[in-house]
Coordinates of C-alpha atoms in Angstrom, one line a residue:
Chain A
M220 CA 2.0 -61.4 12.9
V221 CA 0.9 -64.7 14.0
E222 CA -2.5 -65.2 13.8
P223 CA -3.6 -66.7 17.3
A224 CA -6.2 -68.7 15.9
K225 CA -4.0 -70.9 13.9
T226 CA -2.0 -71.9 16.8
F227 CA -4.9 -72.1 19.5
G228 CA -7.5 -74.8 19.0
S229 CA -10.8 -73.8 17.8
S230 CA -12.2 -73.8 21.5
L231 CA -9.9 -70.9 22.5
A232 CA -9.8 -69.2 19.0
E233 CA -13.1 -67.4 19.4
G234 CA -12.0 -65.3 22.3
L235 CA -8.3 -64.8 20.9
D236 CA -8.8 -63.7 17.4
V237 CA -10.3 -60.2 18.8
Q238 CA -7.8 -57.6 18.8
T239 CA -7.7 -55.8 22.0
T240 CA -5.4 -53.6 23.8
R241 CA -4.3 -56.4 26.2
M242 CA -3.9 -59.0 23.8
R243 CA -1.0 -57.5 21.7
P244 CA -0.1 -59.5 18.5
G245 CA 2.9 -60.8 20.4
F246 CA 0.6 -63.0 22.6
V247 CA 1.4 -66.5 20.8
V248 CA 4.9 -65.7 20.7
R249 CA 5.0 -64.8 24.5
F250 CA 2.8 -67.7 25.3
R251 CA 5.6 -70.0 23.5
R252 CA 8.4 -69.0 25.6
R253 CA 6.8 -70.4 28.7
R254 CA 7.7 -73.9 28.5
V255 CA 5.9 -75.4 31.1
A256 CA 2.3 -73.7 30.3
L257 CA 2.9 -74.5 26.5
L258 CA 3.7 -78.3 27.6
A259 CA 0.4 -78.2 29.7
F260 CA -1.3 -76.6 26.6
W261 CA -0.2 -79.4 24.1
F262 CA -1.2 -81.8 26.8
L263 CA -4.6 -80.7 26.8
M264 CA -4.8 -80.6 23.1
V265 CA -3.7 -84.4 23.0
L266 CA -6.4 -84.9 25.8
F267 CA -9.3 -83.2 23.6
F268 CA -8.3 -85.1 20.7
V269 CA -8.4 -88.5 22.9
A270 CA -11.7 -87.6 24.5
V271 CA -13.4 -86.7 21.2
A272 CA -12.0 -89.7 19.5
T273 CA -13.3 -92.1 22.4
F274 CA -16.4 -90.5 22.1
I275 CA -17.1 -90.7 18.6
T276 CA -15.6 -94.5 18.5
S277 CA -17.6 -95.7 21.2
R278 CA -20.7 -94.3 20.1
L279 CA -20.1 -96.3 16.7
G280 CA -19.4 -99.4 18.8
I281 CA -15.8 -99.6 18.3
H282 CA -13.8 -100.0 21.4
I283 CA -10.1 -99.3 21.6
P284 CA -8.5 -101.1 23.4
F285 CA -11.3 -102.8 25.0
D286 CA -15.1 -102.5 25.6
P287 CA -15.0 -100.5 29.1
D288 CA -18.1 -102.3 30.2
A289 CA -16.9 -105.9 29.2
Q290 CA -16.7 -108.0 32.3
N291 CA -14.3 -110.8 32.2
M292 CA -14.3 -112.8 35.6
S293 CA -11.4 -115.0 34.8
Q294 CA -9.1 -111.9 34.4
R295 CA -10.4 -110.0 37.5
L296 CA -7.9 -107.7 39.4
S297 CA -5.0 -108.6 37.2
P298 CA -2.1 -106.3 37.7
P299 CA -0.9 -103.8 35.0
G300 CA 0.8 -105.9 32.0
W301 CA -0.4 -107.3 28.7
P302 CA -2.9 -107.0 27.2
H303 CA -4.2 -104.8 30.0
V304 CA -2.0 -102.1 30.2
L305 CA -3.4 -100.6 33.4
G306 CA -4.8 -103.7 35.0
T307 CA -8.2 -104.8 35.2
D308 CA -10.9 -104.0 37.8
Q309 CA -13.1 -106.5 40.3
F310 CA -15.1 -107.3 37.3
G311 CA -12.2 -107.9 34.9
R312 CA -13.0 -104.6 33.0
D313 CA -10.0 -103.0 31.5
V314 CA -8.9 -100.0 33.4
F315 CA -7.4 -98.2 30.6
A316 CA -10.5 -98.4 28.5
R317 CA -12.5 -97.2 31.4
I318 CA -10.2 -94.2 32.1
L319 CA -10.3 -93.3 28.1
N320 CA -14.2 -93.8 28.3
A321 CA -14.2 -91.3 31.3
S322 CA -12.2 -88.6 29.7
Y323 CA -15.0 -87.4 27.7
I324 CA -17.3 -87.4 30.7
S325 CA -14.7 -85.0 32.6
M326 CA -14.1 -82.9 29.5
F327 CA -18.0 -82.5 28.8
V328 CA -18.5 -81.4 32.6
G329 CA -15.8 -79.2 32.7
F330 CA -16.6 -77.3 29.5
L331 CA -20.3 -77.4 29.8
A332 CA -20.3 -76.2 33.4
V333 CA -18.1 -73.5 32.4
A334 CA -20.2 -72.5 29.7
I335 CA -23.1 -71.9 32.0
E336 CA -20.9 -70.3 34.4
L337 CA -19.8 -67.8 31.7
A338 CA -23.3 -67.2 30.5
L339 CA -24.6 -66.4 33.8
G340 CA -21.6 -64.4 35.1
V341 CA -21.0 -62.5 32.0
L342 CA -24.8 -61.4 31.8
V343 CA -24.9 -60.4 35.7
G344 CA -21.7 -58.8 35.7
A345 CA -22.2 -57.1 32.4
A346 CA -25.6 -55.7 33.7
A347 CA -24.3 -54.7 37.1
G348 CA -21.2 -53.0 35.5
Y349 CA -22.8 -51.1 32.7
F350 CA -25.8 -49.9 34.2
G351 CA -24.8 -49.5 37.7
G352 CA -27.1 -47.8 40.2
W353 CA -29.8 -49.9 41.6
I354 CA -29.3 -52.7 39.1
D355 CA -25.8 -53.1 40.2
N356 CA -26.9 -52.8 43.9
V357 CA -29.6 -55.7 43.6
L358 CA -27.2 -57.9 41.4
M359 CA -24.1 -57.5 43.5
R360 CA -26.0 -58.0 46.8
L361 CA -27.4 -61.3 45.4
V362 CA -23.6 -62.4 44.5
D363 CA -22.7 -61.5 48.0
A364 CA -25.4 -63.7 49.4
L365 CA -24.6 -66.6 46.9
L366 CA -21.0 -66.2 47.8
C367 CA -21.8 -66.9 51.6
I368 CA -23.1 -70.4 50.8
P369 CA -20.2 -72.9 50.5
S370 CA -20.5 -73.9 47.0
F371 CA -19.4 -77.7 47.3
L372 CA -21.7 -78.3 50.2
L373 CA -24.7 -77.1 48.1
I374 CA -23.8 -78.7 44.8
L375 CA -23.5 -81.7 46.8
T376 CA -26.9 -81.1 48.5
L377 CA -28.6 -80.4 45.3
V378 CA -27.2 -83.2 43.3
A379 CA -28.1 -85.6 46.1
I380 CA -31.7 -84.4 46.3
V381 CA -32.3 -84.4 42.5
S382 CA -30.8 -87.5 41.7
P383 CA -27.2 -87.8 40.4
S384 CA -26.8 -87.7 37.0
I385 CA -24.4 -85.9 34.6
W386 CA -26.7 -83.3 33.6
V387 CA -27.7 -82.3 37.1
I388 CA -24.0 -82.3 38.0
I389 CA -23.5 -79.8 35.0
A390 CA -26.2 -77.6 36.1
A391 CA -25.5 -77.7 39.7
I392 CA -21.9 -76.5 39.1
G393 CA -22.6 -74.1 36.6
V394 CA -25.3 -72.4 38.4
L395 CA -23.7 -72.3 41.8
S396 CA -20.4 -71.0 40.7
W397 CA -20.6 -68.0 38.4
M398 CA -20.4 -65.5 41.1
E399 CA -16.5 -64.6 41.2
L400 CA -16.9 -64.3 37.3
A401 CA -19.8 -61.8 37.6
R402 CA -17.5 -59.8 39.9
L403 CA -14.7 -59.8 37.5
V404 CA -16.7 -58.9 34.8
R405 CA -18.2 -56.0 36.7
A406 CA -15.0 -54.8 37.7
E407 CA -13.7 -54.7 34.1
F408 CA -16.8 -52.9 33.0
L409 CA -16.5 -50.3 35.5
T410 CA -13.2 -49.0 34.3
L411 CA -14.1 -49.6 30.6
R412 CA -17.3 -47.7 30.5
E413 CA -15.4 -44.6 31.4
M414 CA -13.4 -44.9 28.2
D415 CA -13.7 -42.0 25.5
Y416 CA -14.7 -44.4 22.9
V417 CA -17.9 -45.7 24.9
A418 CA -18.7 -42.0 25.4
A419 CA -18.4 -41.6 21.6
A420 CA -20.4 -44.7 20.8
R421 CA -23.0 -43.5 23.3
A422 CA -22.9 -39.9 21.8
L423 CA -23.8 -41.6 18.5
G424 CA -27.0 -43.3 19.8
V425 CA -25.6 -46.7 19.8
P426 CA -27.8 -48.8 21.9
A427 CA -26.6 -50.2 25.3
W428 CA -26.8 -53.8 24.3
R429 CA -24.4 -53.2 21.3
I430 CA -22.0 -51.3 23.1
I431 CA -21.7 -54.1 25.6
L432 CA -21.4 -56.6 22.8
S433 CA -19.0 -54.8 20.5
H434 CA -17.0 -52.5 22.7
L435 CA -17.0 -53.6 26.3
L436 CA -17.0 -57.4 26.2
P437 CA -14.1 -57.9 23.7
N438 CA -12.1 -55.6 25.8
S439 CA -12.7 -57.6 29.0
L440 CA -12.1 -60.9 27.3
A441 CA -8.5 -61.6 28.7
P442 CA -9.4 -61.9 32.2
V443 CA -12.7 -63.8 31.5
L444 CA -10.7 -66.3 29.5
V445 CA -8.2 -66.9 32.3
S446 CA -11.0 -67.4 34.5
A447 CA -12.9 -69.7 32.3
V448 CA -9.8 -72.0 32.0
L449 CA -9.1 -72.1 35.8
G450 CA -13.1 -72.7 36.0
V451 CA -12.5 -75.9 33.9
A452 CA -10.3 -77.3 36.3
G453 CA -12.2 -76.5 39.3
A454 CA -15.3 -78.3 37.8
I455 CA -13.5 -81.2 36.7
L456 CA -12.1 -81.7 40.3
T457 CA -15.9 -80.8 41.8
E458 CA -17.2 -83.7 39.3
A459 CA -14.5 -86.1 40.5
G460 CA -15.2 -85.4 44.1
L461 CA -18.9 -85.7 43.7
S462 CA -18.5 -88.9 41.6
F463 CA -16.2 -90.2 44.2
L464 CA -18.9 -89.8 47.0
G465 CA -21.3 -91.6 44.9
F466 CA -23.4 -88.4 44.1
G467 CA -21.8 -88.0 40.7
V468 CA -21.6 -90.0 37.4
Q469 CA -23.4 -93.4 38.1
P470 CA -21.9 -96.7 37.2
P471 CA -22.0 -98.5 34.8
Q472 CA -20.7 -95.2 32.8
A473 CA -16.9 -94.9 34.1
S474 CA -15.9 -91.4 35.5
W475 CA -12.5 -90.9 37.0
G476 CA -14.0 -90.3 40.4
N477 CA -16.3 -93.4 40.5
I478 CA -13.3 -95.7 39.1
I479 CA -11.5 -95.0 42.6
T480 CA -14.6 -95.2 44.6
D481 CA -15.1 -98.8 43.0
G482 CA -11.5 -99.7 43.6
K483 CA -11.3 -98.3 47.1
T484 CA -12.4 -101.8 48.4
Y485 CA -9.2 -103.3 47.0
L486 CA -7.1 -100.6 48.1
L487 CA -4.3 -102.5 49.5
D488 CA -4.4 -105.4 46.9
A489 CA -5.0 -103.6 43.6
W490 CA -3.1 -100.2 43.8
W491 CA -3.8 -99.7 40.1
L492 CA -7.5 -99.3 40.6
I493 CA -6.7 -96.0 42.6
I494 CA -3.6 -94.7 40.9
W495 CA -4.3 -94.3 37.4
P496 CA -7.7 -92.4 37.4
G497 CA -6.1 -90.3 40.1
V498 CA -3.1 -89.4 38.1
A499 CA -5.5 -88.6 35.1
I500 CA -7.1 -86.1 37.3
L501 CA -4.3 -84.9 38.4
L502 CA -2.6 -84.3 35.2
T503 CA -5.8 -82.7 33.5
T504 CA -6.6 -80.3 36.3
M505 CA -3.0 -79.3 36.6
A506 CA -2.5 -78.7 32.7
F507 CA -5.5 -76.5 32.9
Y508 CA -4.1 -74.7 35.9
L509 CA -0.8 -74.0 34.2
T510 CA -2.4 -73.1 31.0
G511 CA -4.6 -70.6 32.6
E512 CA -1.7 -69.3 34.7
G513 CA 0.5 -69.2 31.6
I514 CA -2.2 -67.0 29.6
R515 CA -2.6 -64.8 32.9
E516 CA 1.1 -64.2 32.9
V517 CA 1.3 -63.4 29.3
L518 CA -1.4 -61.1 29.3
D519 CA -0.4 -59.1 32.4
P520 CA 2.2 -56.7 31.5
K521 CA 3.5 -56.2 35.1
E522 CA 4.7 -59.8 35.3
G523 CA 8.0 -61.0 34.3
K524 CA 8.9 -64.4 32.9
R525 CA 7.7 -67.1 35.1
I526 CA 6.6 -70.6 34.2
Chain B
M131 CA -15.0 -49.0 65.6
I132 CA -18.2 -49.8 67.9
T133 CA -20.2 -48.1 65.2
Y134 CA -18.3 -50.1 62.1
L135 CA -19.1 -53.5 64.2
V136 CA -22.8 -52.8 64.9
R137 CA -23.3 -52.1 61.4
R138 CA -21.4 -55.0 59.9
L139 CA -23.2 -57.2 62.4
A140 CA -26.5 -55.8 61.0
I141 CA -25.4 -56.3 57.5
S142 CA -24.6 -59.7 58.2
I143 CA -27.8 -60.8 59.8
I144 CA -29.7 -59.5 56.7
L145 CA -27.2 -61.4 54.5
L146 CA -27.8 -64.6 56.5
A147 CA -31.6 -64.2 56.3
I148 CA -31.1 -64.0 52.6
V149 CA -28.7 -66.7 52.3
S150 CA -30.8 -69.0 54.5
L151 CA -33.9 -68.4 52.5
L152 CA -31.8 -69.1 49.2
S153 CA -30.4 -72.2 50.5
F154 CA -33.6 -73.4 51.7
A155 CA -35.3 -72.6 48.4
I156 CA -32.7 -74.4 46.5
I157 CA -33.2 -77.7 48.5
R158 CA -37.0 -77.2 48.6
F159 CA -37.6 -76.7 45.1
A160 CA -35.0 -79.0 43.9
P161 CA -37.1 -82.0 42.2
G162 CA -36.8 -85.3 44.0
S163 CA -38.1 -86.9 47.1
K164 CA -37.9 -84.8 50.3
T165 CA -38.6 -87.7 52.6
A166 CA -36.3 -90.5 53.8
G167 CA -37.5 -93.9 53.3
G168 CA -39.1 -94.8 56.7
E169 CA -39.4 -98.1 58.3
E170 CA -42.7 -99.3 57.1
M171 CA -42.0 -102.3 54.8
S172 CA -45.6 -103.4 53.9
P173 CA -46.4 -102.4 50.5
K174 CA -50.2 -101.8 51.6
K175 CA -49.3 -99.5 54.4
L176 CA -46.3 -97.7 52.7
A177 CA -48.5 -94.9 51.2
A178 CA -50.3 -94.2 54.3
A179 CA -47.1 -94.1 56.2
E180 CA -45.5 -91.7 53.8
E181 CA -48.3 -89.5 53.9
A182 CA -48.2 -89.6 57.6
R183 CA -44.6 -88.7 57.6
R184 CA -45.3 -85.9 55.4
A185 CA -47.8 -84.4 57.8
K186 CA -45.4 -85.0 60.7
Y187 CA -42.7 -83.1 59.3
H188 CA -44.9 -80.3 57.6
L189 CA -43.9 -81.2 54.2
N190 CA -47.3 -80.7 53.0
D191 CA -47.4 -77.0 54.1
P192 CA -46.4 -74.2 51.6
W193 CA -42.8 -73.5 51.1
Y194 CA -42.7 -70.1 53.1
S195 CA -44.3 -71.7 56.4
Q196 CA -41.9 -74.5 55.9
Y197 CA -39.0 -72.2 55.9
F198 CA -40.2 -70.2 59.1
L199 CA -41.0 -73.4 61.0
V200 CA -37.5 -74.9 60.2
M201 CA -36.1 -71.5 61.2
K202 CA -38.0 -71.0 64.4
D203 CA -37.1 -74.5 65.3
L204 CA -33.5 -73.8 64.5
F205 CA -33.5 -70.8 66.7
S206 CA -35.4 -72.1 69.6
N207 CA -33.2 -75.2 69.6
K208 CA -36.0 -77.7 68.7
L209 CA -35.1 -78.9 65.4
V210 CA -35.2 -82.6 65.1
D211 CA -34.3 -84.6 62.1
Y212 CA -36.3 -87.6 60.2
N213 CA -35.3 -90.0 63.1
D214 CA -36.5 -87.4 65.7
R215 CA -33.0 -87.0 67.1
P216 CA -32.3 -83.2 67.9
V217 CA -30.0 -81.7 65.3
H218 CA -28.2 -79.4 67.7
E219 CA -27.2 -82.3 69.7
Q220 CA -25.5 -83.9 66.6
I221 CA -24.0 -80.6 65.6
V222 CA -22.6 -80.0 69.2
D223 CA -21.0 -83.6 69.0
R224 CA -19.2 -83.1 65.6
L225 CA -18.4 -79.4 65.5
P226 CA -15.3 -79.6 68.2
W227 CA -13.8 -82.4 66.1
T228 CA -14.0 -80.5 62.7
M229 CA -12.4 -77.3 64.6
L230 CA -9.5 -79.3 65.9
L231 CA -8.9 -80.9 62.5
N232 CA -8.9 -77.4 60.6
A233 CA -6.7 -76.1 63.5
V234 CA -4.2 -78.7 62.9
S235 CA -4.4 -78.3 59.2
L236 CA -3.9 -74.4 59.6
V237 CA -0.6 -75.1 61.4
L238 CA 0.6 -77.2 58.6
V239 CA -0.7 -74.9 56.0
F240 CA 1.5 -71.9 57.4
G241 CA 4.3 -74.3 58.3
M242 CA 4.7 -75.4 54.9
G243 CA 3.3 -72.6 52.8
I244 CA 5.3 -69.9 54.2
P245 CA 8.7 -71.5 53.3
L246 CA 7.6 -72.5 49.9
G247 CA 6.2 -69.0 49.1
V248 CA 9.5 -67.3 50.5
A249 CA 11.7 -69.6 48.6
G250 CA 9.6 -68.6 45.4
A251 CA 10.2 -64.8 46.1
R252 CA 13.6 -65.0 47.1
F253 CA 14.9 -67.1 44.0
R254 CA 12.4 -65.7 41.6
G255 CA 12.8 -66.6 38.1
G256 CA 15.2 -69.3 38.9
W257 CA 14.5 -73.1 39.0
R258 CA 13.4 -72.9 42.6
D259 CA 10.7 -70.5 41.9
T260 CA 9.3 -72.4 38.9
S261 CA 9.4 -75.6 40.7
S262 CA 7.6 -73.9 43.8
A263 CA 4.9 -72.6 41.3
V264 CA 4.5 -76.1 39.5
G265 CA 4.5 -77.7 42.9
A266 CA 1.8 -75.5 44.1
F267 CA -0.4 -76.1 41.1
F268 CA 0.4 -79.7 41.6
L269 CA -0.8 -79.6 45.2
L270 CA -4.0 -77.7 44.0
S271 CA -4.8 -80.2 41.4
L272 CA -4.3 -83.2 43.5
P273 CA -8.0 -84.6 44.3
G274 CA -8.2 -84.9 48.3
F275 CA -9.7 -88.4 48.0
F276 CA -6.9 -89.6 45.7
V277 CA -4.1 -88.2 48.1
S278 CA -6.0 -89.8 50.9
Y279 CA -6.0 -93.2 49.5
M280 CA -2.4 -92.8 48.5
L281 CA -1.5 -91.8 52.0
C282 CA -3.5 -95.0 53.4
I283 CA -1.3 -97.4 51.4
L284 CA 1.8 -95.6 52.5
L285 CA 0.9 -95.3 56.2
V286 CA -0.6 -98.6 56.6
K287 CA 2.0 -100.6 54.7
Y288 CA 5.1 -98.5 55.9
I289 CA 4.7 -96.2 58.8
Y290 CA 1.9 -97.5 60.6
V291 CA 0.1 -94.3 61.5
P292 CA -3.6 -94.9 62.3
I293 CA -5.9 -93.8 59.7
L294 CA -9.4 -94.3 60.8
G295 CA -11.4 -92.4 63.5
V296 CA -9.8 -90.5 66.3
G297 CA -9.0 -93.0 69.0
T298 CA -7.8 -96.4 69.2
F299 CA -10.3 -99.0 70.7
G300 CA -9.6 -99.6 74.1
M301 CA -7.7 -96.5 74.8
Q302 CA -10.6 -94.9 76.7
F303 CA -9.2 -96.4 79.8
S304 CA -5.8 -94.9 79.6
S305 CA -5.0 -91.4 81.2
W306 CA -6.0 -88.2 79.5
W307 CA -2.6 -87.5 78.1
Q308 CA -2.3 -91.0 76.7
Q309 CA -5.6 -90.3 75.0
A310 CA -4.5 -86.8 73.5
L311 CA -1.5 -88.2 72.1
D312 CA -3.4 -91.0 70.4
T313 CA -6.0 -88.6 68.9
G314 CA -3.1 -86.4 67.8
W315 CA -1.6 -89.3 66.0
H316 CA -5.0 -90.1 64.4
L317 CA -5.3 -86.6 63.3
F318 CA -2.1 -86.5 61.3
A319 CA -3.2 -88.0 57.9
P320 CA -6.5 -86.0 57.5
A321 CA -5.2 -82.9 58.4
L322 CA -2.3 -83.2 56.1
V323 CA -4.7 -84.2 53.3
L324 CA -6.7 -81.0 54.2
A325 CA -3.8 -78.8 54.2
L326 CA -2.4 -79.7 50.9
P327 CA -4.5 -77.1 48.6
G328 CA -4.0 -74.7 51.4
V329 CA -0.4 -74.9 51.3
A330 CA -0.6 -74.3 47.5
V331 CA -2.6 -71.1 47.9
Q332 CA -0.7 -69.8 50.7
S333 CA 2.5 -70.1 49.0
R334 CA 1.4 -68.3 45.8
Y335 CA -0.2 -65.6 48.2
V336 CA 3.2 -65.1 50.2
R337 CA 5.3 -65.1 47.1
A338 CA 3.2 -62.3 45.6
S339 CA 3.3 -60.1 48.6
L340 CA 6.9 -60.6 49.3
I341 CA 7.8 -59.6 45.7
E342 CA 5.7 -56.5 46.1
S343 CA 7.4 -55.4 49.5
L344 CA 10.9 -56.4 48.2
S345 CA 11.2 -52.8 46.5
E346 CA 10.3 -50.9 49.6
D347 CA 12.8 -48.7 51.4
Y348 CA 12.6 -50.6 54.6
I349 CA 13.8 -53.9 52.8
R350 CA 16.9 -51.8 51.5
T351 CA 17.5 -50.7 55.0
A352 CA 17.3 -54.0 56.4
R353 CA 19.9 -55.2 54.0
A354 CA 22.1 -52.2 54.6
K355 CA 22.4 -53.0 58.1
G356 CA 23.9 -56.1 57.0
L357 CA 21.2 -58.4 58.2
S358 CA 21.3 -61.9 56.7
E359 CA 18.7 -62.7 53.9
S360 CA 16.7 -65.1 55.9
V361 CA 16.2 -62.4 58.6
V362 CA 15.5 -59.8 55.9
Y363 CA 12.9 -62.2 54.3
Y364 CA 11.4 -63.7 57.4
K365 CA 11.4 -60.9 59.6
H366 CA 10.9 -57.6 57.6
A367 CA 9.5 -58.6 54.5
L368 CA 6.9 -61.1 55.7
R369 CA 5.3 -58.7 57.6
N370 CA 3.7 -57.4 54.5
S371 CA 2.5 -60.9 54.0
L372 CA 0.3 -61.0 57.2
R373 CA -2.7 -59.5 55.0
P374 CA -2.8 -62.6 52.6
M375 CA -2.4 -64.9 55.5
V376 CA -5.3 -63.1 57.4
T377 CA -7.4 -63.4 54.1
F378 CA -6.6 -67.1 54.0
F379 CA -7.7 -67.7 57.5
G380 CA -11.0 -66.1 56.8
F381 CA -11.3 -68.6 53.7
L382 CA -10.4 -71.5 55.8
L383 CA -13.0 -70.6 58.5
A384 CA -15.4 -70.1 56.0
G385 CA -14.8 -73.3 54.1
M386 CA -14.4 -75.4 57.1
I387 CA -17.6 -77.5 57.0
A388 CA -17.6 -78.0 53.0
G389 CA -13.8 -78.4 52.9
S390 CA -13.8 -81.6 55.1
V391 CA -16.9 -83.7 53.7
I392 CA -14.7 -85.7 51.4
V393 CA -11.5 -86.1 54.0
E394 CA -13.8 -86.9 57.1
T395 CA -15.7 -89.5 54.9
I396 CA -12.6 -91.4 54.0
F397 CA -11.0 -91.3 57.5
S398 CA -14.3 -92.0 59.4
Y399 CA -13.6 -89.0 61.3
P400 CA -16.6 -87.8 63.4
G401 CA -16.9 -84.3 62.3
M402 CA -19.4 -81.9 60.6
G403 CA -18.4 -83.1 57.0
R404 CA -19.2 -86.6 57.7
L405 CA -22.5 -85.5 59.3
A406 CA -23.2 -83.9 55.9
Y407 CA -22.5 -86.9 54.1
E408 CA -24.5 -89.3 56.2
A409 CA -27.5 -86.8 56.2
L410 CA -27.2 -86.7 52.4
S411 CA -27.4 -90.5 52.1
K412 CA -30.3 -90.7 54.1
R413 CA -32.0 -87.8 52.6
N414 CA -32.0 -86.1 56.1
L415 CA -33.3 -82.8 55.0
P416 CA -33.4 -81.0 58.3
V417 CA -29.9 -81.7 59.1
L418 CA -28.7 -80.5 55.7
V419 CA -30.7 -77.5 56.2
A420 CA -29.1 -76.7 59.5
I421 CA -25.6 -77.6 58.3
N422 CA -26.0 -75.2 55.3
F423 CA -27.1 -72.5 57.6
Y424 CA -24.2 -72.9 59.8
S425 CA -21.7 -73.1 57.0
A426 CA -23.2 -69.7 56.0
V427 CA -22.9 -68.3 59.5
L428 CA -19.1 -69.5 59.2
V429 CA -18.6 -67.7 55.8
V430 CA -20.1 -64.4 57.4
M431 CA -18.1 -64.5 60.3
G432 CA -15.0 -65.4 58.5
N433 CA -15.2 -62.5 56.3
L434 CA -16.0 -60.2 59.4
L435 CA -13.2 -61.6 61.4
A436 CA -10.8 -61.2 58.5
D437 CA -11.8 -57.4 57.9
M438 CA -11.3 -56.8 61.6
L439 CA -7.9 -58.7 61.8
Y440 CA -6.7 -56.7 58.6
S441 CA -6.7 -53.4 61.2
V442 CA -4.7 -55.4 63.7
V443 CA -2.0 -56.6 61.4
D444 CA -1.9 -53.4 59.3
P445 CA -2.2 -50.2 61.3
R446 CA -2.9 -48.3 57.9
V447 CA -6.2 -50.1 57.5
R448 CA -9.0 -48.0 59.5
L449 CA -12.2 -49.5 59.9
E450 CA -15.1 -47.1 59.1

């Protein structure tokens, strides 16, 4: 048996080394057969490495290949070439360095926002699904009400009022997008709580929180994991959209969205200011979607080989 | 049927009351300034002017009375923004444009999404299915603003499709059908950008529901009659996909305003999304409260309409 933790990076290993009925030992083997999903997964691994490396080196003051904030007016708006591989912007800043520098911002927003989403969604969904009754009723009506608010509009409003910064974006995305996850967890719990082993645990006098933590949660991890992976893609796209509208990460800190905003003035003359950050967003979100879809199909016994 | 409708409407009204309270509270309790700048420039008079504005727009009242004031003004058609312009007038100006844009984009979504989904189901497991799936995720991952600018470069440089606004300057003196053609021409780019993620979602839905229906007896019968594969797929199997199409229609109605913020801002399109963006830039909170409220109305209406349409497209569904 291959240990899933060995092949999956540390971030996913937490969820995967738990043995469940749905995650049969062949998970990694079956995931590997999906070439597109596997490619997407390795792309993400490389991206994590680049993001973490850029974060650490930029904090240490080492800039590879250039300082993302260093201006050079004699080199402004130079097309892709050498030494500026992806060209320079209107201040002569290196576009490649800025895109690298923005990569950890996107990862940061994506993962932290999903962490908040997970915490809230699992908490609410678990409480509603396990206890049922009036708790379920109240929580689910709250979820219904929150789902009626178009989230992008409200996130935008919230971020614009509170003054845009990366923490506000993370909080706004996380706090306003956990509802689907809560529904998912609740649905899983509703079926799982009727299982014999739960009845047995209850008969033995195991407290509710321990039944939830050690019996129900591990068994509903699979759909939650998929939803979380897809959620990261959604959060990265939302952040890019907010930054693009000027309500996101504020300059001079580069973000994939605000590089495009800055570059749009030079749309017809300097295409490289738009294309490269756009491609970065596109590839990253697509890799998350494809990985998530790959995991979902591997875990879903009904589906045949797809991607 | 009637009782169902009455009950659903009652639930919707309660839901909307909760939603409006929630969205108002989120806007009201978020830290940050709640008033727009105003025109007073002299630093000596600034504080007094700010105080006068706060008093004028009831910003010093407790939050619940603010909420009731806003709701009362909203329903009695008296809500004004911080520039004293009636909010409803602005919305009435903008809403038809957003509806037009979304209607065109809906046509594009069904026109492209259905063939893609059918191709995926028909050749499932093959390269066409894989590329249709990867293509769907590609479209889903495309940020709207990025594809807008790509389209702008392409259209402006090579195809000469207009990309700003909804009418060519000077066209207002032409006949109505020339103006209509001109507007349609202007709608092309924003509607296409708006449709792309929808195409992705729709194609996945259609594919999944087609695959589900392919093992049904009526499909075997259709094949046994010697019908061509296209007829089997498009005429017999696709009936089963009407439900996800209705679901999607509900989603589209629900996300109409929020979905068009970015696209309308880029293409200078005079719709609700751009109204929201302008209000955000100027911190014009009454407009934002109103837009958030009407968006929620659209969501509730979209859900209700989708549920009612289910029983139309699928007679097995009974509304109770």
